Coordinates of N, CA and C in Angstrom, one line a residue:
M18 N -22.2 -20.9 -10.7 CA -21.1 -21.1 -9.8 C -19.8 -20.4 -10.2
N19 N -19.9 -19.7 -11.3 CA -18.7 -19.0 -11.8 C -18.3 -17.8 -10.9
N20 N -19.1 -17.4 -10.0 CA -18.8 -16.2 -9.2 C -18.1 -16.6 -7.9
Y21 N -17.8 -17.9 -7.7 CA -17.2 -18.3 -6.5 C -15.9 -19.1 -6.8
F22 N -14.9 -18.9 -5.9 CA -13.6 -19.6 -6.0 C -13.5 -20.6 -4.9
F23 N -13.5 -21.9 -5.2 CA -13.3 -22.9 -4.2 C -11.8 -23.2 -4.1
C24 N -11.3 -22.9 -2.9 CA -9.9 -23.0 -2.6 C -9.6 -24.2 -1.8
Y25 N -8.9 -25.2 -2.4 CA -8.6 -26.4 -1.7 C -7.2 -26.5 -1.1
T26 N -6.5 -25.4 -1.4 CA -5.1 -25.3 -0.9 C -5.0 -24.4 0.3
K27 N -4.6 -25.0 1.5 CA -4.5 -24.3 2.7 C -3.5 -23.1 2.6
R28 N -2.4 -23.3 1.9 CA -1.4 -22.2 1.8 C -2.0 -21.0 1.0
L29 N -2.7 -21.3 0.0 CA -3.4 -20.2 -0.8 C -4.5 -19.6 0.0
S30 N -5.2 -20.4 0.7 CA -6.3 -19.8 1.6 C -5.7 -18.9 2.6
D31 N -4.7 -19.3 3.3 CA -4.0 -18.5 4.3 C -3.5 -17.2 3.7
F32 N -2.9 -17.3 2.5 CA -2.4 -16.1 1.8 C -3.6 -15.1 1.6
L33 N -4.7 -15.6 1.1 CA -5.9 -14.7 0.8 C -6.4 -14.1 2.1
K34 N -6.4 -14.9 3.2 CA -6.9 -14.4 4.5 C -5.9 -13.3 5.0
Q35 N -4.6 -13.5 4.9 CA -3.6 -12.5 5.3 C -3.7 -11.2 4.5
N36 N -4.3 -11.3 3.3 CA -4.5 -10.1 2.5 C -5.9 -9.5 2.6
G37 N -6.6 -9.9 3.7 CA -7.9 -9.3 4.0 C -9.1 -9.9 3.4
F38 N -9.0 -11.0 2.7 CA -10.1 -11.7 2.1 C -10.7 -12.6 3.1
K39 N -12.0 -12.5 3.3 CA -12.7 -13.4 4.3 C -13.5 -14.4 3.5
P40 N -13.3 -15.7 3.8 CA -14.1 -16.7 3.1 C -15.6 -16.6 3.5
I41 N -16.4 -17.0 2.5 CA -17.8 -17.1 2.8 C -18.1 -18.2 3.7
T42 N -17.4 -19.3 3.5 CA -17.5 -20.5 4.4 C -16.2 -21.3 4.3
V43 N -16.0 -22.1 5.2 CA -15.0 -23.2 5.2 C -15.8 -24.5 5.4
A44 N -15.6 -25.4 4.5 CA -16.4 -26.6 4.6 C -15.7 -27.8 4.0
Q45 N -16.3 -29.0 4.1 CA -15.7 -30.2 3.6 C -16.5 -30.7 2.4
D46 N -15.8 -31.0 1.4 CA -16.5 -31.6 0.2 C -17.0 -32.9 0.5
P47 N -18.3 -33.2 0.3 CA -19.0 -34.4 0.7 C -18.4 -35.6 0.0
K48 N -18.0 -35.4 -1.3 CA -17.5 -36.6 -2.1 C -16.0 -36.9 -1.8
T49 N -15.2 -35.9 -1.8 CA -13.7 -36.1 -1.6 C -13.3 -36.0 -0.1
K50 N -14.1 -35.4 0.7 CA -13.8 -35.2 2.1 C -12.7 -34.2 2.4
K51 N -12.3 -33.5 1.3 CA -11.3 -32.4 1.4 C -11.9 -31.1 1.9
I52 N -11.2 -30.4 2.7 CA -11.6 -29.1 3.3 C -11.3 -28.0 2.2
F53 N -12.3 -27.1 2.1 CA -12.1 -26.0 1.2 C -12.6 -24.7 1.8
S54 N -12.1 -23.6 1.3 CA -12.6 -22.3 1.6 C -13.2 -21.7 0.4
L55 N -14.4 -21.1 0.6 CA -15.1 -20.5 -0.5 C -15.1 -19.0 -0.5
F56 N -14.6 -18.4 -1.6 CA -14.5 -17.0 -1.7 C -15.3 -16.5 -2.9
A57 N -15.8 -15.3 -2.7 CA -16.5 -14.6 -3.8 C -15.5 -14.0 -4.8
I58 N -15.6 -14.2 -6.1 CA -14.7 -13.7 -7.0 C -15.0 -12.3 -7.4
N59 N -14.0 -11.4 -7.3 CA -14.1 -10.0 -7.8 C -12.7 -9.6 -8.3
E60 N -12.6 -8.4 -8.7 CA -11.3 -8.0 -9.3 C -10.2 -8.0 -8.3
E61 N -10.5 -7.6 -7.1 CA -9.4 -7.6 -6.0 C -8.9 -9.1 -5.8
L62 N -9.8 -10.0 -5.7 CA -9.5 -11.4 -5.4 C -8.6 -11.9 -6.6
Q63 N -9.1 -11.6 -7.8 CA -8.3 -12.0 -9.0 C -6.9 -11.5 -9.0
R64 N -6.7 -10.2 -8.6 CA -5.4 -9.6 -8.6 C -4.5 -10.4 -7.5
A65 N -5.1 -10.7 -6.4 CA -4.4 -11.4 -5.3 C -4.0 -12.8 -5.8
L66 N -4.9 -13.5 -6.5 CA -4.6 -14.8 -7.1 C -3.4 -14.7 -8.1
D67 N -3.5 -13.7 -8.9 CA -2.4 -13.4 -9.9 C -1.1 -13.2 -9.2
E68 N -1.1 -12.4 -8.1 CA 0.1 -12.1 -7.3 C 0.6 -13.4 -6.7
Y69 N -0.3 -14.3 -6.2 CA 0.1 -15.5 -5.5 C 0.8 -16.4 -6.6
K70 N 0.4 -16.4 -7.8 CA 1.0 -17.3 -8.8 C 2.4 -16.9 -9.2
K71 N 2.8 -15.7 -8.9 CA 4.1 -15.2 -9.3 C 5.1 -15.7 -8.4

């Protein structure tokens, strides 16, 4: 599961989508009932996450 990024923050998910990243899926966690977007982790995604943190 280390190759996937589970994004539970809508603001971050929207940021990633605006920067050209398409989620593998958008789903609801069966235990917490929270909505998440699932992204494949690669170098480009990691750079975008680092940029978002700034």
